[in-house]
Amino acid sequence: MSTEKNTPSSPSLNFIEEIIEADLAAGKYQNIVTRFPPEPNGYLHIGHAKSICLNFGLAQKYKGYTNLRYDDTNPVTEETEYVDSILADVQWLGFQPANIYYASDYFEQLYDWALKLVKAGKAYVDFSSPEQIAEMKGTPTEAGKDSPYRNTSVEENLALLERMRAGEFKDGQCTLRAKIDMAAPNMHMRDPIMYRIKHAHHHRTGDKWCIYPMYDWAHGQCDSIENITHSICTLEFIPHRELYDWYIDSLDIYPSHQYEFARLNLSYTVMSKRKLLQLVNEQFVSGWDDPRMPTISGMRRRGYTPESLRDFAQRIGIAKRENMIELSLLEFCIREDLNKIALRRFAVLDPLKVVITNYPEGQTEWLESENNPENPETGTRKLPFGRELFIEQEDFMENPPPKYFRLHPGGMVRLKSAYIIRCDNVEKDADGNITAVHCTYFPESRSGQDTSGLKVQGVIHWLAAEHAKTATVRLYDRLFTVEDPAAEEDFKQCLNPESLRVIENALIEPALAEVSAGDRFQFTRLGYFCVDPDSTAEKPVFNRTVTLKDSWAKVSKKA
Ligand code: ATP
Ligand code: MG
């Protein structure tokens, strides 16, 4: 890739930055306050990462701050495990919330405000069933009908709301609704529900409440309590904005404002937490942090770096219209980062024995190889060379097609950081399978001091048999076979059966004998790999983060 691509994207402002700069220039705010408001009903995914980078990034740029607010208004789906993972993921991405709040912290305040709306004649208790409410709602082209409970007196509504809170009614028996306009063109303004009854235990408030606020009744008020200046959400909330403003106006509280941007859609990926939960529960993946998952924890385990995800968020930018981002852009971002930081190592996934017939038996020679040519400061490591080696099965062909530059009978290749070898003959078992390849090496062709005058086209990686260690290597492919699995009737029908391939007896060089979970390497010609937490001292486990693009061309050039 050209180096120009590394420079930050253009300094022009995105539309939210334009709004903020105009607000600041007009003196509307001294600084800005944003929030990231996840519902703790699942692990965060790459779409959330975009929202996190946007909210925290804006606050950093305009010298404000960002709150993490758990939107825990639905007691049924929320769990402490999710709460903990969300904070860990935000911090791993490189951001520190100024405050950590919970929508449930504000339940008492929200209730007081509900009383205020009832007293103002702007809310009422409705005993209509959900079906009746839906029935009376009308359609976008047809006005709704007033509920028979719409004109109950203020006193009676106050008493009923108190009884709702006190637990005197059953789930679904009644709701509190805002009294707005049953003929409003915006359906969200047709007397929206504010509270519903749920006799359910809440992960923080326990059994204190049996009425829980709806999203619209909670969200803007929470923003207002926290003096959020720019409340940024995804496009599907555009029709909610009128209601967001109506509640804030009616209560006469701090005027937070809502702005909408296009959510991230990524090809070959599902992003809804509901769908991700199905993959976990039905064991299509090993858990929320399976390296094939688009969750932040899955991507971390796969080997993605926080820098690469922030870079990705920056490159995709902020749009006002729905779009689909190519998964290959994400892979580009991680390659860019790992190319700079990952140490180079040799591993052989599918070994074929090579015997160097003119090399002395029992001798080991320690050659040097660069740790990372992109960063000379990382120096070199020692690589043992001997009479018996392993190369990839794939790098040898007994009957090659024309222009085959890897090893074949009579042909020569360079062993990277070592010598040029020539294949003389092959050894076969009774069934005719090749069990070893016999080669001659050229002592004057040693890398860095080659005086042999030999010209070869192919460069391959290798390991000294005596010093190789074994490892488990997990190779990943896309989880889905279609671009937009969410658009399919059943997204689970298009799972890729080859999304994971496990190699139990891969071979690795001795410099990889002691590694820790999270360490990242480039296995020459094979891709970037990250050490999995399943690793043991006896047997490390490596996850392939991403393949090397153009690996053949690249390695050959740098013989
Ligand atoms: P999901 O559909 O995955 O359940 P959600 O919107 O219900 O997502 P929340 O926990 O409510 O999930 O989201 C927290 C924040 O992250 C919200 O502000 C939401 O707009 C934002 N967000 C969620 N998904 C995306 C996405 N794909 N792209 C950008 N932002 C997103
Ligand atoms: Mg949500």
Coordinates of C-alpha atoms and ligand atoms in Angstrom, one line a residue:
M1 CA 0.0 0.0 0.0
S2 CA 1.2 3.5 -0.7
T3 CA 2.3 5.6 2.3
E4 CA -0.1 8.4 1.3
K5 CA -2.9 6.2 2.6
N6 CA -1.4 6.5 6.1
T7 CA -2.0 10.3 6.4
P8 CA -5.1 11.3 8.3
S9 CA -8.2 11.7 6.2
S10 CA -9.1 15.2 5.0
P11 CA -9.4 17.9 7.6
S12 CA -12.9 18.8 6.3
L13 CA -15.6 18.6 9.0
N14 CA -18.3 16.0 9.1
F15 CA -21.9 17.3 9.5
I16 CA -22.0 16.9 13.3
E17 CA -18.7 18.8 13.7
E18 CA -20.2 21.5 11.5
I19 CA -23.2 21.8 13.9
I20 CA -20.9 21.8 16.9
E21 CA -18.6 24.4 15.5
A22 CA -21.6 26.6 14.7
D23 CA -23.0 26.1 18.2
L24 CA -19.7 27.0 19.8
A25 CA -19.2 30.0 17.5
A26 CA -22.7 31.3 18.4
G27 CA -21.8 31.0 22.1
K28 CA -24.6 28.4 22.7
Y29 CA -22.2 26.3 24.8
Q30 CA -18.8 26.8 26.4
N31 CA -17.9 23.1 25.8
I32 CA -19.8 20.1 24.6
V33 CA -21.0 17.0 26.5
T34 CA -21.8 13.8 24.7
R35 CA -22.8 10.3 25.9
F36 CA -22.6 6.7 24.8
P37 CA -25.8 5.0 25.9
P38 CA -25.7 1.2 25.5
E39 CA -28.4 -1.1 26.6
P40 CA -26.7 -3.8 28.7
N41 CA -28.4 -6.6 26.8
G42 CA -25.4 -8.0 25.0
Y43 CA -21.7 -7.3 24.2
L44 CA -20.6 -4.3 22.2
H45 CA -20.0 -4.8 18.5
I46 CA -18.1 -2.9 15.8
G47 CA -21.1 -0.7 15.2
H48 CA -21.0 0.5 18.8
A49 CA -17.2 1.1 18.3
K50 CA -18.1 3.6 15.6
S51 CA -20.5 5.3 18.0
I52 CA -18.0 5.3 20.8
C53 CA -15.2 6.7 18.6
L54 CA -17.7 9.4 17.4
N55 CA -18.9 10.5 20.8
F56 CA -15.6 10.3 22.7
G57 CA -13.8 11.7 19.6
L58 CA -16.0 14.8 19.4
A59 CA -15.6 15.5 23.1
Q60 CA -11.8 15.2 22.9
K61 CA -11.7 17.5 19.8
Y62 CA -13.9 20.2 21.3
K63 CA -12.6 19.9 24.9
G64 CA -15.7 18.5 26.4
Y65 CA -16.4 15.2 28.0
T66 CA -18.4 12.0 27.5
N67 CA -20.5 10.0 29.9
L68 CA -21.1 6.3 29.7
R69 CA -24.8 5.8 30.4
Y70 CA -26.3 2.3 30.7
D71 CA -29.7 2.4 29.2
D72 CA -31.1 -0.1 31.7
T73 CA -34.8 0.6 31.4
N74 CA -35.8 -2.9 30.5
P75 CA -35.3 -5.2 33.5
V76 CA -35.9 -8.4 31.6
T77 CA -32.9 -8.5 29.2
E78 CA -30.2 -6.9 31.2
E79 CA -27.3 -8.6 33.0
T80 CA -24.3 -7.5 35.0
E81 CA -22.0 -9.5 32.8
Y82 CA -22.9 -7.2 30.0
V83 CA -22.4 -4.1 32.1
D84 CA -18.9 -5.2 33.0
S85 CA -18.0 -6.1 29.4
I86 CA -19.2 -2.8 28.0
L87 CA -16.9 -0.7 30.3
A88 CA -14.0 -3.0 29.6
D89 CA -14.5 -2.6 25.8
V90 CA -14.8 1.2 25.9
Q91 CA -11.6 1.4 27.9
W92 CA -9.8 -1.1 25.7
L93 CA -10.7 1.1 22.7
G94 CA -8.8 3.8 24.4
F95 CA -11.5 6.0 26.0
Q96 CA -12.3 6.8 29.6
P97 CA -15.8 8.0 30.4
A98 CA -16.0 11.2 32.5
N99 CA -18.9 9.6 34.5
I100 CA -20.6 6.3 34.5
Y101 CA -24.3 6.5 35.0
Y102 CA -27.4 4.3 34.7
A103 CA -30.8 5.4 33.4
S104 CA -32.1 3.5 36.5
D105 CA -30.3 6.2 38.7
Y106 CA -33.0 8.6 37.4
F107 CA -36.1 6.5 37.9
E108 CA -37.2 8.6 40.9
Q109 CA -36.7 11.9 38.9
L110 CA -38.5 10.5 35.9
Y111 CA -41.4 9.5 38.1
D112 CA -41.6 13.1 39.6
W113 CA -41.6 14.4 36.1
A114 CA -44.4 12.1 35.1
L115 CA -46.4 13.4 38.1
K116 CA -45.7 16.9 36.8
L117 CA -47.1 16.1 33.3
V118 CA -50.2 14.5 34.8
K119 CA -50.7 17.6 36.9
A120 CA -50.4 19.7 33.8
G121 CA -53.1 17.6 32.1
K122 CA -50.4 16.2 29.7
A123 CA -50.5 12.5 30.7
Y124 CA -53.2 10.0 31.7
V125 CA -53.5 6.4 32.8
D126 CA -55.0 4.2 30.2
F127 CA -56.7 0.8 30.8
S128 CA -57.0 -0.1 27.2
S129 CA -55.4 -3.4 26.2
P130 CA -52.3 -3.2 23.9
E131 CA -54.5 -4.5 21.1
Q132 CA -57.0 -1.7 21.7
I133 CA -54.2 0.9 21.8
A134 CA -52.8 -0.3 18.5
E135 CA -56.3 -0.3 17.0
M136 CA -57.0 3.3 18.1
K137 CA -53.6 4.5 16.9
G138 CA -54.8 5.0 13.3
T139 CA -52.4 4.8 10.3
P140 CA -50.0 7.3 8.8
T141 CA -52.8 8.5 6.5
E142 CA -55.7 8.2 8.9
A143 CA -56.1 9.9 12.3
G144 CA -56.2 7.8 15.4
K145 CA -59.1 7.7 17.9
D146 CA -59.1 9.1 21.4
S147 CA -58.9 6.5 24.2
P148 CA -62.0 6.4 26.5
Y149 CA -59.6 7.2 29.4
R150 CA -58.1 10.3 27.7
N151 CA -60.3 12.7 29.7
T152 CA -60.0 11.2 33.1
S153 CA -59.5 14.0 35.7
V154 CA -56.1 15.1 36.9
E155 CA -56.9 14.0 40.5
E156 CA -58.0 10.6 39.4
N157 CA -54.9 10.2 37.1
L158 CA -52.6 11.1 40.0
A159 CA -54.2 8.5 42.2
L160 CA -54.0 5.9 39.5
L161 CA -50.4 6.6 38.7
E162 CA -49.5 6.2 42.4
R163 CA -51.4 2.9 42.5
M164 CA -49.5 1.8 39.3
R165 CA -46.2 2.5 41.1
A166 CA -47.4 0.8 44.3
G167 CA -47.9 -2.4 42.4
E168 CA -51.7 -2.6 42.5
F169 CA -52.1 -3.5 38.9
K170 CA -51.0 -6.5 36.9
D171 CA -48.5 -6.5 34.0
G172 CA -50.2 -5.0 31.0
Q173 CA -53.3 -3.9 32.9
C174 CA -52.7 -0.2 32.3
T175 CA -50.1 2.3 31.0
L176 CA -49.3 5.9 31.5
R177 CA -49.6 7.8 28.2
A178 CA -48.6 11.3 27.2
K179 CA -51.6 13.3 26.0
I180 CA -50.4 14.9 22.8
D181 CA -52.4 14.5 19.6
M182 CA -54.1 11.4 18.2
A183 CA -54.2 13.1 14.8
A184 CA -50.5 14.0 14.6
P185 CA -48.9 13.2 11.3
N186 CA -46.0 11.7 13.3
M187 CA -47.3 8.5 14.7
H188 CA -44.9 8.8 17.7
M189 CA -46.9 11.8 18.8
R190 CA -50.2 9.9 19.1
D191 CA -50.3 9.7 22.8
P192 CA -47.1 7.6 23.3
I193 CA -46.8 5.3 26.2
M194 CA -44.5 6.5 29.0
Y195 CA -44.7 3.7 31.5
R196 CA -45.6 0.1 31.3
I197 CA -46.1 -2.3 34.2
K198 CA -43.5 -5.1 34.6
H199 CA -43.3 -7.0 37.8
A200 CA -39.7 -7.9 37.2
H201 CA -36.5 -7.8 39.2
H202 CA -34.1 -5.2 37.9
H203 CA -30.3 -5.8 38.1
R204 CA -29.8 -2.6 40.1
T205 CA -33.1 -1.4 41.5
G206 CA -34.2 -4.9 42.6
D207 CA -37.9 -5.0 43.3
K208 CA -38.3 -1.3 44.0
W209 CA -40.1 -0.6 40.8
C210 CA -42.8 -2.4 38.8
I211 CA -43.3 0.4 36.3
Y212 CA -40.5 0.9 33.8
P213 CA -40.1 3.9 31.4
M214 CA -40.3 3.5 27.7
Y215 CA -37.2 4.5 25.7
D216 CA -38.6 7.8 24.5
W217 CA -39.7 8.8 28.0
A218 CA -36.3 8.0 29.5
H219 CA -33.7 8.9 26.9
G220 CA -34.1 12.6 26.4
Q221 CA -34.8 13.2 30.1
C222 CA -31.6 11.3 31.0
D223 CA -29.7 13.4 28.5
S224 CA -31.2 16.6 30.0
I225 CA -30.3 15.6 33.6
E226 CA -26.7 15.1 32.5
N227 CA -26.6 18.4 30.5
I228 CA -25.8 16.5 27.3
T229 CA -25.4 19.1 24.6
H230 CA -25.3 16.8 21.5
S231 CA -27.2 13.6 21.8
I232 CA -26.1 11.5 18.9
C233 CA -28.0 8.5 17.7
T234 CA -28.7 6.5 14.6
L235 CA -31.1 7.4 11.8
E236 CA -34.0 5.3 12.9
F237 CA -34.6 7.8 15.7
I238 CA -35.3 10.7 13.4
P239 CA -39.1 10.2 13.8
H240 CA -38.6 10.2 17.6
R241 CA -37.0 13.6 17.7
E242 CA -40.2 15.5 17.8
L243 CA -41.2 13.6 20.9
Y244 CA -37.8 14.0 22.4
D245 CA -38.2 17.8 22.1
W246 CA -41.9 17.7 23.3
Y247 CA -41.0 16.1 26.6
I248 CA -38.1 18.5 27.2
D249 CA -40.3 21.5 26.3
S250 CA -43.2 20.3 28.4
L251 CA -41.1 19.8 31.4
D252 CA -39.1 22.9 30.8
I253 CA -35.8 21.2 31.5
Y254 CA -32.2 21.5 30.1
P255 CA -32.6 21.4 26.3
S256 CA -30.4 18.6 25.0
H257 CA -30.6 18.1 21.2
Q258 CA -30.7 14.9 19.2
Y259 CA -28.7 14.4 16.0
E260 CA -28.8 11.3 13.8
F261 CA -26.1 9.6 11.7
A262 CA -26.1 6.4 9.6
R263 CA -25.4 3.3 11.6
L264 CA -22.5 1.1 10.5
N265 CA -23.5 -1.8 8.3
L266 CA -20.6 -4.2 7.4
S267 CA -20.7 -6.7 4.6
Y268 CA -20.7 -10.5 5.6
T269 CA -21.7 -9.5 9.1
V270 CA -24.8 -9.3 11.3
M271 CA -24.8 -6.6 13.9
S272 CA -28.0 -6.8 15.8
K273 CA -27.5 -8.0 19.4
R274 CA -30.5 -10.1 19.1
K275 CA -29.0 -12.0 16.2
L276 CA -25.6 -12.2 17.9
L277 CA -27.2 -13.6 21.0
Q278 CA -28.8 -16.4 18.9
L279 CA -25.4 -17.3 17.5
V280 CA -24.1 -17.6 21.0
N281 CA -27.1 -19.4 22.6
E282 CA -27.4 -21.9 19.7
Q283 CA -23.7 -22.5 19.8
F284 CA -22.9 -21.5 16.2
V285 CA -19.9 -19.8 17.9
S286 CA -18.0 -20.5 21.1
G287 CA -19.3 -17.3 22.8
W288 CA -19.6 -13.5 22.6
D289 CA -15.8 -13.3 22.2
D290 CA -15.5 -16.0 19.5
P291 CA -12.9 -14.5 17.1
R292 CA -15.4 -14.7 14.3
M293 CA -17.9 -12.5 16.1
P294 CA -18.1 -8.7 15.1
T295 CA -18.0 -7.9 18.9
I296 CA -15.3 -5.8 20.3
S297 CA -14.3 -8.7 22.5
G298 CA -14.3 -11.1 19.6
M299 CA -12.2 -8.8 17.5
R300 CA -9.8 -8.3 20.4
R301 CA -9.3 -12.0 20.7
R302 CA -8.9 -12.3 16.9
G303 CA -6.0 -9.9 17.2
Y304 CA -7.5 -6.5 16.2
T305 CA -5.8 -3.5 17.9
P306 CA -7.7 -0.5 19.3
E307 CA -5.7 1.7 17.0
S308 CA -6.9 -0.3 13.9
L309 CA -10.6 0.1 15.1
R310 CA -10.2 3.8 15.7
D311 CA -8.5 4.2 12.3
F312 CA -11.4 2.3 10.7
A313 CA -14.0 4.5 12.4
Q314 CA -12.1 7.6 11.2
R315 CA -11.9 6.3 7.6
I316 CA -15.6 5.4 7.3
G317 CA -16.6 8.8 8.5
I318 CA -20.1 9.9 9.4
A319 CA -22.9 9.8 6.9
K320 CA -26.5 10.9 6.8
R321 CA -27.7 8.0 4.6
E322 CA -27.6 4.2 5.1
N323 CA -24.7 2.5 3.5
M324 CA -22.7 -0.8 3.6
I325 CA -19.0 -0.8 4.4
E326 CA -16.8 -3.5 2.9
L327 CA -15.3 -5.9 5.4
S328 CA -12.1 -5.6 3.4
L329 CA -11.7 -2.0 4.6
L330 CA -11.6 -3.3 8.2
E331 CA -9.0 -5.9 7.2
F332 CA -7.0 -3.1 5.4
C333 CA -6.9 -1.1 8.7
I334 CA -5.6 -4.0 10.8
R335 CA -3.0 -5.0 8.2
E336 CA -1.7 -1.4 8.2
D337 CA -1.3 -1.4 11.9
L338 CA 0.1 -4.9 12.3
N339 CA 2.6 -4.4 9.5
K340 CA 4.1 -1.7 11.7
I341 CA 4.1 -3.5 15.0
A342 CA 4.0 -7.3 14.5
L343 CA 7.3 -9.2 14.8
R344 CA 8.0 -11.6 11.9
R345 CA 8.2 -15.3 12.7
F346 CA 8.3 -18.6 10.8
A347 CA 5.6 -21.2 11.1
V348 CA 4.8 -24.2 8.9
L349 CA 1.1 -25.2 8.9
D350 CA 1.2 -28.3 6.7
P351 CA 4.8 -29.7 6.9
L352 CA 6.8 -31.5 4.2
K353 CA 10.2 -32.8 5.2
V354 CA 13.2 -31.6 3.3
V355 CA 16.6 -33.3 3.7
I356 CA 19.7 -31.2 2.7
T357 CA 21.9 -34.1 1.6
N358 CA 25.1 -32.1 1.5
Y359 CA 24.7 -30.5 4.9
P360 CA 26.5 -32.3 7.8
E361 CA 24.4 -34.5 10.1
G362 CA 23.9 -33.2 13.7
Q363 CA 25.0 -29.7 12.8
T364 CA 23.0 -26.6 13.7
E365 CA 23.8 -23.2 12.4
W366 CA 22.1 -20.1 13.8
L367 CA 21.2 -17.6 11.1
E368 CA 19.8 -14.1 11.7
S369 CA 16.5 -12.9 10.5
E370 CA 14.9 -9.4 10.8
N371 CA 12.2 -9.1 13.5
N372 CA 10.4 -6.4 11.5
P373 CA 11.8 -4.8 8.3
E374 CA 9.3 -1.9 8.8
N375 CA 10.9 -1.1 12.1
P376 CA 14.7 -1.8 12.1
E377 CA 14.9 -0.9 15.9
T378 CA 13.3 -4.3 16.6
G379 CA 16.6 -5.9 15.5
T380 CA 16.9 -9.6 14.6
R381 CA 16.4 -13.0 16.0
K382 CA 18.3 -16.2 15.7
L383 CA 16.9 -18.9 13.5
P384 CA 18.4 -22.5 13.6
F385 CA 19.2 -24.2 10.3
G386 CA 20.1 -27.9 9.9
R387 CA 20.1 -30.9 7.7
E388 CA 16.4 -31.7 8.1
L389 CA 13.9 -29.0 7.5
F390 CA 10.2 -28.6 7.0
I391 CA 8.5 -26.5 4.3
E392 CA 4.9 -26.1 3.4
Q393 CA 3.4 -28.9 1.4
E394 CA 2.0 -26.2 -0.8
D395 CA 5.4 -24.9 -1.7
F396 CA 6.4 -28.1 -3.4
M397 CA 5.0 -29.7 -6.6
E398 CA 6.4 -32.9 -8.2
N399 CA 4.8 -32.0 -11.6
P400 CA 4.5 -28.2 -11.6
P401 CA 2.8 -26.1 -14.3
P402 CA 5.0 -23.6 -16.3
K403 CA 6.2 -20.6 -14.3
Y404 CA 6.0 -22.4 -11.0
F405 CA 8.6 -20.6 -8.9
R406 CA 8.5 -22.7 -5.7
L407 CA 10.3 -26.0 -5.2
H408 CA 10.0 -28.8 -7.8
P409 CA 12.4 -31.5 -9.0
G410 CA 15.4 -29.8 -10.6
G411 CA 14.2 -26.4 -9.5
M412 CA 15.8 -23.9 -7.1
V413 CA 14.3 -21.7 -4.4
R414 CA 15.6 -19.4 -1.7
L415 CA 14.9 -20.4 1.9
K416 CA 14.1 -17.0 3.4
S417 CA 17.0 -15.6 5.5
A418 CA 19.0 -18.8 4.7
Y419 CA 20.3 -20.5 1.5
I420 CA 19.3 -21.3 -2.0
I421 CA 18.4 -25.0 -2.4
R422 CA 17.9 -27.3 -5.4
C423 CA 15.5 -30.2 -5.3
D424 CA 17.3 -33.4 -6.6
N425 CA 14.7 -36.1 -5.9
V426 CA 11.8 -37.2 -3.8
E427 CA 11.2 -40.1 -1.3
K428 CA 7.9 -41.9 -1.5
D429 CA 6.0 -44.4 0.7
A430 CA 4.5 -47.7 -0.6
D431 CA 1.4 -45.8 -1.7
G432 CA 3.3 -43.3 -3.7
N433 CA 2.9 -40.4 -1.3
I434 CA 5.9 -38.1 -1.1
T435 CA 7.5 -38.4 2.4
A436 CA 10.5 -36.2 1.9
V437 CA 12.3 -34.1 -0.6
H438 CA 16.0 -34.3 -1.1
C439 CA 17.9 -31.1 -1.8
T440 CA 21.3 -29.7 -2.2
Y441 CA 22.1 -26.4 -0.6
F442 CA 24.6 -23.8 -1.9
P443 CA 26.9 -22.6 1.0
E444 CA 27.8 -19.3 -0.9
S445 CA 24.2 -18.3 -1.2
R446 CA 23.6 -17.3 2.4
S447 CA 21.2 -14.4 2.7
G448 CA 23.0 -11.1 3.2
Q449 CA 26.3 -12.5 1.9
D450 CA 25.4 -14.2 -1.3
T451 CA 28.3 -14.7 -3.7
S452 CA 26.8 -17.6 -5.5
G453 CA 25.7 -15.7 -8.5
L454 CA 22.6 -17.9 -8.6
K455 CA 19.3 -16.4 -9.6
V456 CA 16.0 -17.7 -8.2
Q457 CA 12.5 -16.4 -8.4
G458 CA 10.8 -18.1 -5.4
V459 CA 11.3 -17.5 -1.7
I460 CA 9.8 -19.8 0.8
H461 CA 9.7 -20.1 4.6
W462 CA 10.9 -23.1 6.5
L463 CA 11.8 -24.5 9.9
A464 CA 14.7 -26.7 11.2
A465 CA 13.1 -30.0 12.1
E466 CA 15.1 -30.5 15.3
H467 CA 14.2 -27.1 16.8
A468 CA 10.6 -26.7 15.7
K469 CA 7.9 -26.6 18.4
T470 CA 4.2 -27.5 17.9
A471 CA 1.3 -25.2 18.2
T472 CA -2.4 -25.1 17.5
V473 CA -3.3 -22.6 14.7
R474 CA -6.9 -21.5 14.1
L475 CA -7.6 -20.1 10.6
Y476 CA -10.7 -18.0 10.3
D477 CA -12.8 -17.1 7.3
R478 CA -16.0 -14.9 7.1
L479 CA -18.8 -16.1 9.3
F480 CA -21.4 -15.7 6.5
T481 CA -21.4 -16.6 2.8
V482 CA -23.6 -13.7 1.7
E483 CA -22.9 -10.0 1.7
D484 CA -26.0 -9.0 3.7
P485 CA -27.0 -11.9 5.9
A486 CA -29.5 -9.8 7.9
A487 CA -31.5 -9.4 4.6
E488 CA -32.0 -13.1 4.3
E489 CA -35.1 -14.9 5.6
D490 CA -33.0 -16.8 8.0
F491 CA -29.5 -15.5 8.5
K492 CA -28.4 -18.7 10.1
Q493 CA -28.9 -20.5 6.9
C494 CA -26.0 -18.7 5.3
L495 CA -23.4 -19.4 8.0
N496 CA -20.1 -20.3 6.4
P497 CA -19.3 -24.0 7.3
E498 CA -15.6 -23.2 6.8
S499 CA -15.4 -20.2 9.0
L500 CA -13.0 -22.0 11.3
R501 CA -10.2 -24.5 10.5
V502 CA -8.1 -25.8 13.3
I503 CA -4.6 -27.1 12.7
E504 CA -3.5 -29.1 15.8
N505 CA 0.1 -29.8 14.8
A506 CA 1.4 -26.7 13.2
L507 CA 5.1 -26.1 13.6
I508 CA 6.7 -22.8 14.9
E509 CA 10.2 -21.5 15.3
P510 CA 11.9 -21.6 18.8
A511 CA 11.5 -17.8 19.2
L512 CA 7.8 -18.5 19.6
A513 CA 8.2 -20.9 22.5
E514 CA 7.3 -18.4 25.1
V515 CA 4.4 -16.2 24.3
S516 CA 1.5 -14.6 26.2
A517 CA -2.1 -14.3 25.3
G518 CA -2.6 -11.2 23.1
D519 CA 0.9 -11.2 21.6
R520 CA 0.8 -10.5 17.9
F521 CA 3.0 -11.8 15.1
Q522 CA 3.3 -12.0 11.4
F523 CA 4.0 -15.5 10.3
T524 CA 5.9 -15.0 7.1
R525 CA 3.7 -15.5 4.1
L526 CA 0.8 -16.8 6.2
G527 CA -0.7 -13.8 7.8
Y528 CA -1.0 -12.0 11.1
F529 CA -1.6 -14.1 14.2
C530 CA -2.5 -13.4 17.8
V531 CA -1.9 -15.7 20.8
D532 CA -5.2 -17.0 22.2
P533 CA -6.0 -17.2 25.9
D534 CA -6.5 -21.0 25.4
S535 CA -2.7 -21.2 25.1
T536 CA -0.7 -23.4 27.5
A537 CA 3.0 -23.4 28.2
E538 CA 3.2 -26.7 26.3
K539 CA 1.1 -25.7 23.4
P540 CA 0.4 -22.1 22.3
V541 CA -2.7 -21.4 20.3
F542 CA -2.5 -18.8 17.5
N543 CA -5.6 -17.2 15.9
R544 CA -5.1 -15.8 12.4
T545 CA -6.2 -12.2 12.5
V546 CA -6.0 -11.6 8.8
T547 CA -4.1 -12.9 5.8
L548 CA -1.3 -11.0 4.2
K549 CA -2.5 -9.3 1.0
D550 CA -0.3 -9.9 -2.0
S551 CA 1.9 -12.1 0.1
W552 CA 3.6 -13.8 -2.8
A553 CA 4.6 -10.6 -4.5
K554 CA 5.8 -8.9 -1.4
V555 CA 8.0 -11.7 0.0
S556 CA 9.6 -12.5 -3.3
K557 CA 10.7 -8.9 -3.8
K558 CA 12.5 -8.8 -0.5
A559 CA 14.4 -12.0 -0.8
Ligands
ATP1 P1 -28.5 -3.5 18.4 O1 -29.4 -3.3 17.2 O2 -27.2 -4.1 18.1 O3 -29.2 -4.1 19.6 P2 -28.9 -1.0 19.7 O4 -29.0 0.3 18.9 O5 -30.1 -1.5 20.2 O6 -28.1 -2.0 18.8 P3 -27.7 0.1 22.0 O7 -27.0 -0.6 23.1 O8 -29.0 0.7 22.3 O9 -27.8 -0.9 20.8 O10 -26.7 1.1 21.3 C1 -25.9 2.0 22.0 C2 -25.5 3.1 21.1 O11 -24.7 2.6 20.0 C3 -26.6 3.8 20.5 O12 -26.4 5.2 20.6 C4 -26.7 3.4 19.1 O13 -27.2 4.4 18.2 C5 -25.3 3.0 18.8 N1 -25.2 2.0 17.8 C6 -25.7 0.7 17.8 N2 -25.5 0.0 16.7 C7 -24.8 0.8 15.9 C8 -24.2 0.7 14.6 N3 -24.4 -0.4 13.8 N4 -23.6 1.8 14.1 C9 -23.4 2.9 14.8 N5 -23.9 3.1 16.0 C10 -24.6 2.1 16.6
MG2 MG -31.1 0.2 21.6

